[in-house]
């Protein structure tokens, strides 16, 4: 078993780094770009959300321009990302609020805040949940926070890092306490890659897995089959 403590998380990160290499940080644009991109990515593929983001940027020269645009025009630009009738008013409301409060459509000021203050501000924006807010802090603000997506949730349960019945909030709390801030970025990306390539939701490819020795799920399944 991998222990749910800082040492265990470092070991997990090292194993995955040996398998996949160390992920490099990518430039993600402004904080508001990242937030809007993350909202677009909800319940769709990364190809569709990237296309929707590009269309939004082509249609509106700035987020200030988007704030003054009719909602239906925003929805038509992002249709490819799905749920456009929910995402468009949500994005417009957020941009308008930031513009009204801060004088311009930019969230870059939160980069200078500590993670807790920045998280509270993001969570105060309508329609921004914990995972979205943590993704923005991790990817565009360089904060050492640990968002838990569906792949990370599944792998963490299989490894016995969190209880089988843990909710998303509980998973964030339990893992957030033990993932050292300096490995939050690589560990997040590596676990997602591992979930996509090896630890599939159905029929995980355990024979190819570098975590097999530590996996409660694998050992339980093996015992049942022998
Ligand atoms: S051994 Fe199998 S179930 Fe366990 S982490 Fe690896 S792929 Fe997933």
mmCIF file of C-alpha atoms and ligand atoms in Angstrom:
data_model
loop_
_atom_site.group_PDB
_atom_site.id
_atom_site.type_symbol
_atom_site.label_atom_id
_atom_site.label_comp_id
_atom_site.label_asym_id
_atom_site.label_seq_id
_atom_site.Cartn_x
_atom_site.Cartn_y
_atom_site.Cartn_z
ATOM 1 C CA UNK A 1 0.000 0.000 0.000
ATOM 2 C CA UNK A 2 1.078 3.556 -0.618
ATOM 3 C CA UNK A 3 0.685 5.520 2.595
ATOM 4 C CA UNK A 4 -1.554 8.562 2.538
ATOM 5 C CA UNK A 5 1.125 10.904 3.769
ATOM 6 C CA UNK A 6 3.720 13.182 2.188
ATOM 7 C CA UNK A 7 6.257 10.370 1.841
ATOM 8 C CA UNK A 8 3.708 8.120 0.155
ATOM 9 C CA UNK A 9 2.717 10.877 -2.279
ATOM 10 C CA UNK A 10 6.360 11.503 -3.174
ATOM 11 C CA UNK A 11 6.852 7.771 -3.835
ATOM 12 C CA UNK A 12 3.756 7.695 -6.024
ATOM 13 C CA UNK A 13 4.987 10.704 -7.987
ATOM 14 C CA UNK A 14 8.440 9.154 -8.438
ATOM 15 C CA UNK A 15 7.001 5.876 -9.755
ATOM 16 C CA UNK A 16 4.814 7.701 -12.261
ATOM 17 C CA UNK A 17 7.688 10.022 -13.280
ATOM 18 C CA UNK A 18 9.858 6.966 -13.989
ATOM 19 C CA UNK A 19 7.096 5.602 -16.218
ATOM 20 C CA UNK A 20 5.973 8.769 -18.030
ATOM 21 C CA UNK A 21 8.711 11.345 -17.481
ATOM 22 C CA UNK A 22 8.464 14.662 -15.637
ATOM 23 C CA UNK A 23 5.615 16.812 -17.020
ATOM 24 C CA UNK A 24 6.653 20.265 -18.228
ATOM 25 C CA UNK A 25 4.691 23.350 -17.275
ATOM 26 C CA UNK A 26 2.773 24.868 -20.212
ATOM 27 C CA UNK A 27 1.939 28.538 -20.627
ATOM 28 C CA UNK A 28 -1.791 28.943 -19.928
ATOM 29 C CA UNK A 29 -2.442 32.624 -20.643
ATOM 30 C CA UNK A 30 -4.174 34.869 -18.163
ATOM 31 C CA UNK A 31 -6.031 33.693 -15.057
ATOM 32 C CA UNK A 32 -9.374 34.590 -16.666
ATOM 33 C CA UNK A 33 -8.390 32.666 -19.825
ATOM 34 C CA UNK A 34 -7.711 29.653 -17.634
ATOM 35 C CA UNK A 35 -10.995 29.976 -15.729
ATOM 36 C CA UNK A 36 -13.047 30.313 -18.925
ATOM 37 C CA UNK A 37 -11.137 27.407 -20.518
ATOM 38 C CA UNK A 38 -11.822 25.250 -17.453
ATOM 39 C CA UNK A 39 -15.543 26.075 -17.502
ATOM 40 C CA UNK A 40 -15.651 25.171 -21.209
ATOM 41 C CA UNK A 41 -13.910 21.858 -20.481
ATOM 42 C CA UNK A 42 -16.645 20.655 -18.127
ATOM 43 C CA UNK A 43 -18.450 17.558 -19.454
ATOM 44 C CA UNK A 44 -16.703 17.535 -22.802
ATOM 45 C CA UNK A 45 -13.471 16.411 -24.471
ATOM 46 C CA UNK A 46 -10.335 18.548 -24.442
ATOM 47 C CA UNK A 47 -10.500 18.873 -28.251
ATOM 48 C CA UNK A 48 -14.019 20.292 -28.122
ATOM 49 C CA UNK A 49 -13.256 22.679 -25.275
ATOM 50 C CA UNK A 50 -10.066 23.935 -26.976
ATOM 51 C CA UNK A 51 -12.013 24.558 -30.182
ATOM 52 C CA UNK A 52 -14.738 26.414 -28.264
ATOM 53 C CA UNK A 53 -12.098 28.552 -26.537
ATOM 54 C CA UNK A 54 -10.457 29.425 -29.878
ATOM 55 C CA UNK A 55 -13.848 30.365 -31.358
ATOM 56 C CA UNK A 56 -14.590 32.575 -28.378
ATOM 57 C CA UNK A 57 -11.243 34.346 -28.795
ATOM 58 C CA UNK A 58 -11.844 34.804 -32.544
ATOM 59 C CA UNK A 59 -15.323 36.218 -32.028
ATOM 60 C CA UNK A 60 -14.500 38.639 -29.194
ATOM 61 C CA UNK A 61 -11.356 40.777 -29.276
ATOM 62 C CA UNK A 62 -11.286 40.967 -25.479
ATOM 63 C CA UNK A 63 -13.159 39.668 -22.430
ATOM 64 C CA UNK A 64 -14.430 43.253 -21.978
ATOM 65 C CA UNK A 65 -16.092 42.948 -25.386
ATOM 66 C CA UNK A 66 -17.607 39.594 -24.384
ATOM 67 C CA UNK A 67 -19.055 41.166 -21.223
ATOM 68 C CA UNK A 68 -21.160 43.512 -23.387
ATOM 69 C CA UNK A 69 -22.212 40.876 -25.942
ATOM 70 C CA UNK A 70 -25.627 39.166 -26.085
ATOM 71 C CA UNK A 71 -25.563 35.795 -24.295
ATOM 72 C CA UNK A 72 -26.871 34.015 -27.402
ATOM 73 C CA UNK A 73 -23.855 35.225 -29.363
ATOM 74 C CA UNK A 74 -21.502 33.744 -26.708
ATOM 75 C CA UNK A 75 -23.522 30.504 -26.704
ATOM 76 C CA UNK A 76 -23.263 30.172 -30.484
ATOM 77 C CA UNK A 77 -19.450 30.574 -30.341
ATOM 78 C CA UNK A 78 -19.060 27.796 -27.736
ATOM 79 C CA UNK A 79 -21.740 25.381 -28.977
ATOM 80 C CA UNK A 80 -19.145 22.718 -29.812
ATOM 81 C CA UNK A 81 -18.293 22.386 -26.084
ATOM 82 C CA UNK A 82 -21.877 21.385 -25.205
ATOM 83 C CA UNK A 83 -24.140 22.826 -22.470
ATOM 84 C CA UNK A 84 -23.685 26.193 -24.188
ATOM 85 C CA UNK A 85 -26.928 27.538 -22.719
ATOM 86 C CA UNK A 86 -25.515 26.993 -19.239
ATOM 87 C CA UNK A 87 -21.859 27.838 -19.890
ATOM 88 C CA UNK A 88 -22.496 31.063 -21.865
ATOM 89 C CA UNK A 89 -24.505 32.923 -19.179
ATOM 90 C CA UNK A 90 -22.111 31.610 -16.514
ATOM 91 C CA UNK A 91 -19.044 32.955 -18.341
ATOM 92 C CA UNK A 92 -20.721 36.286 -19.081
ATOM 93 C CA UNK A 93 -21.823 36.723 -15.456
ATOM 94 C CA UNK A 94 -18.318 36.023 -14.169
ATOM 95 C CA UNK A 95 -16.640 38.406 -16.612
ATOM 96 C CA UNK A 96 -19.171 41.153 -15.851
ATOM 97 C CA UNK A 97 -18.765 40.763 -12.091
ATOM 98 C CA UNK A 98 -14.976 40.916 -12.258
ATOM 99 C CA UNK A 99 -15.156 43.936 -14.565
ATOM 100 C CA UNK A 100 -17.621 45.737 -12.302
ATOM 101 C CA UNK A 101 -15.650 44.998 -9.134
ATOM 102 C CA UNK A 102 -12.123 45.467 -10.412
ATOM 103 C CA UNK A 103 -12.543 47.887 -13.314
ATOM 104 C CA UNK A 104 -11.308 45.503 -15.989
ATOM 105 C CA UNK A 105 -11.973 41.968 -17.130
ATOM 106 C CA UNK A 106 -8.884 40.447 -15.556
ATOM 107 C CA UNK A 107 -8.300 38.076 -12.658
ATOM 108 C CA UNK A 108 -4.515 38.305 -12.747
ATOM 109 C CA UNK A 109 -4.516 40.155 -9.419
ATOM 110 C CA UNK A 110 -5.207 36.876 -7.558
ATOM 111 C CA UNK A 111 -1.754 35.585 -8.542
ATOM 112 C CA UNK A 112 -0.323 37.787 -5.788
ATOM 113 C CA UNK A 113 -2.719 36.474 -3.152
ATOM 114 C CA UNK A 114 -2.130 33.447 -0.937
ATOM 115 C CA UNK A 115 -3.843 30.246 -2.077
ATOM 116 C CA UNK A 116 -6.632 30.363 0.545
ATOM 117 C CA UNK A 117 -7.659 33.944 -0.248
ATOM 118 C CA UNK A 118 -7.511 33.298 -4.008
ATOM 119 C CA UNK A 119 -9.546 30.082 -3.608
ATOM 120 C CA UNK A 120 -12.238 31.847 -1.574
ATOM 121 C CA UNK A 121 -12.521 34.575 -4.213
ATOM 122 C CA UNK A 122 -12.841 32.092 -7.080
ATOM 123 C CA UNK A 123 -15.444 30.077 -5.150
ATOM 124 C CA UNK A 124 -17.470 33.258 -4.644
ATOM 125 C CA UNK A 125 -17.975 33.515 -8.420
ATOM 126 C CA UNK A 126 -21.294 32.035 -9.571
ATOM 127 C CA UNK A 127 -20.923 28.532 -11.006
ATOM 128 C CA UNK A 128 -17.285 28.029 -9.957
ATOM 129 C CA UNK A 129 -16.871 24.807 -7.944
ATOM 130 C CA UNK A 130 -13.947 23.481 -5.939
ATOM 131 C CA UNK A 131 -12.295 21.460 -8.727
ATOM 132 C CA UNK A 132 -12.519 24.330 -11.233
ATOM 133 C CA UNK A 133 -11.116 26.828 -8.726
ATOM 134 C CA UNK A 134 -8.222 24.524 -7.769
ATOM 135 C CA UNK A 135 -7.398 23.899 -11.454
ATOM 136 C CA UNK A 136 -7.159 27.648 -12.038
ATOM 137 C CA UNK A 137 -4.879 28.073 -9.010
ATOM 138 C CA UNK A 138 -2.663 25.151 -10.042
ATOM 139 C CA UNK A 139 -2.396 25.896 -13.757
ATOM 140 C CA UNK A 140 -2.435 29.674 -13.998
ATOM 141 C CA UNK A 141 -1.331 30.907 -10.570
ATOM 142 C CA UNK A 142 1.444 28.419 -9.770
ATOM 143 C CA UNK A 143 -0.138 27.467 -6.414
ATOM 144 C CA UNK A 144 0.648 24.024 -5.000
ATOM 145 C CA UNK A 145 -2.954 22.875 -4.699
ATOM 146 C CA UNK A 146 -4.285 19.489 -5.813
ATOM 147 C CA UNK A 147 -7.487 19.276 -7.876
ATOM 148 C CA UNK A 148 -9.061 15.803 -7.936
ATOM 149 C CA UNK A 149 -10.650 14.846 -11.254
ATOM 150 C CA UNK A 150 -12.413 11.620 -12.148
ATOM 151 C CA UNK A 151 -9.154 9.763 -13.009
ATOM 152 C CA UNK A 152 -7.432 10.815 -9.789
ATOM 153 C CA UNK A 153 -10.519 9.858 -7.803
ATOM 154 C CA UNK A 154 -10.639 6.381 -9.347
ATOM 155 C CA UNK A 155 -6.913 5.669 -8.963
ATOM 156 C CA UNK A 156 -6.869 6.969 -5.388
ATOM 157 C CA UNK A 157 -9.719 4.623 -4.451
ATOM 158 C CA UNK A 158 -8.049 1.663 -6.147
ATOM 159 C CA UNK A 159 -4.756 2.351 -4.390
ATOM 160 C CA UNK A 160 -6.563 2.662 -1.063
ATOM 161 C CA UNK A 161 -5.512 6.286 -0.602
ATOM 162 C CA UNK A 162 -9.090 7.353 0.057
ATOM 163 C CA UNK A 163 -12.167 5.367 1.165
ATOM 164 C CA UNK A 164 -14.229 3.707 -1.582
ATOM 165 C CA UNK A 165 -17.231 5.852 -0.706
ATOM 166 C CA UNK A 166 -15.305 9.158 -0.490
ATOM 167 C CA UNK A 167 -17.125 12.097 -2.059
ATOM 168 C CA UNK A 168 -15.304 14.575 -4.291
ATOM 169 C CA UNK A 169 -15.153 17.074 -1.401
ATOM 170 C CA UNK A 170 -13.726 14.438 0.962
ATOM 171 C CA UNK A 171 -11.153 13.378 -1.650
ATOM 172 C CA UNK A 172 -10.033 16.996 -2.059
ATOM 173 C CA UNK A 173 -9.703 17.399 1.675
ATOM 174 C CA UNK A 174 -7.869 14.102 2.313
ATOM 175 C CA UNK A 175 -5.441 14.376 -0.617
ATOM 176 C CA UNK A 176 -5.046 18.147 -0.325
ATOM 177 C CA UNK A 177 -3.589 17.670 3.167
ATOM 178 C CA UNK A 178 -0.891 15.202 2.111
ATOM 179 C CA UNK A 179 0.241 16.168 -1.407
ATOM 180 C CA UNK A 180 3.371 18.324 -0.962
ATOM 181 C CA UNK A 181 2.859 21.612 -2.806
ATOM 182 C CA UNK A 182 5.974 21.216 -4.955
ATOM 183 C CA UNK A 183 4.734 17.963 -6.506
ATOM 184 C CA UNK A 184 1.060 18.939 -6.870
ATOM 185 C CA UNK A 185 1.468 19.935 -10.535
ATOM 186 C CA UNK A 186 3.373 16.872 -11.792
ATOM 187 C CA UNK A 187 1.387 14.424 -9.656
ATOM 188 C CA UNK A 188 -1.930 15.826 -10.909
ATOM 189 C CA UNK A 189 -0.892 15.478 -14.572
ATOM 190 C CA UNK A 190 0.770 12.085 -14.097
ATOM 191 C CA UNK A 191 -2.259 10.540 -12.370
ATOM 192 C CA UNK A 192 -4.554 11.794 -15.128
ATOM 193 C CA UNK A 193 -2.230 10.324 -17.757
ATOM 194 C CA UNK A 194 -2.074 7.039 -15.859
ATOM 195 C CA UNK A 195 -5.874 6.956 -15.678
ATOM 196 C CA UNK A 196 -6.215 7.583 -19.415
ATOM 197 C CA UNK A 197 -3.524 5.168 -20.567
ATOM 198 C CA UNK A 198 -3.442 2.318 -18.035
ATOM 199 C CA UNK A 199 -5.844 2.506 -15.093
ATOM 200 C CA UNK A 200 -9.000 2.654 -17.217
ATOM 201 C CA UNK A 201 -12.421 2.833 -15.567
ATOM 202 C CA UNK A 202 -13.192 -0.644 -16.950
ATOM 203 C CA UNK A 203 -10.591 -3.350 -17.465
ATOM 204 C CA UNK A 204 -7.520 -1.530 -16.118
ATOM 205 C CA UNK A 205 -4.322 -2.771 -17.728
ATOM 206 C CA UNK A 206 -2.799 -3.939 -14.433
ATOM 207 C CA UNK A 207 -0.097 -6.045 -16.123
ATOM 208 C CA UNK A 208 1.375 -2.782 -17.495
ATOM 209 C CA UNK A 209 1.037 -0.836 -14.263
ATOM 210 C CA UNK A 210 4.022 0.448 -12.300
ATOM 211 C CA UNK A 211 1.825 0.636 -9.181
ATOM 212 C CA UNK A 212 0.715 -3.004 -9.223
ATOM 213 C CA UNK A 213 2.621 -3.969 -6.074
ATOM 214 C CA UNK A 214 0.898 -1.212 -4.102
ATOM 215 C CA UNK A 215 -2.622 -1.572 -5.414
ATOM 216 C CA UNK A 216 -5.393 -2.799 -3.082
ATOM 217 C CA UNK A 217 -7.809 -3.126 -6.005
ATOM 218 C CA UNK A 218 -5.446 -5.415 -7.916
ATOM 219 C CA UNK A 219 -4.683 -7.622 -4.922
ATOM 220 C CA UNK A 220 -8.375 -7.899 -3.997
ATOM 221 C CA UNK A 221 -9.278 -8.869 -7.555
ATOM 222 C CA UNK A 222 -6.402 -11.376 -7.747
ATOM 223 C CA UNK A 223 -7.494 -13.049 -4.514
ATOM 224 C CA UNK A 224 -11.040 -13.380 -5.822
ATOM 225 C CA UNK A 225 -9.791 -14.990 -9.031
ATOM 226 C CA UNK A 226 -7.528 -17.598 -7.417
HETATM 227 S S1 LIG B 1 -2.722 -2.147 -10.589
HETATM 228 FE FE1 LIG B 1 -4.468 -1.910 -11.981
HETATM 229 S S2 LIG B 1 -6.121 -1.020 -10.771
HETATM 230 FE FE2 LIG B 1 -4.204 -0.739 -9.626
HETATM 231 S S3 LIG B 1 -3.500 1.316 -10.186
HETATM 232 FE FE3 LIG B 1 -2.527 -0.137 -11.574
HETATM 233 S S4 LIG B 1 -3.887 -0.261 -13.364
HETATM 234 FE FE4 LIG B 1 -5.039 0.704 -11.697
#
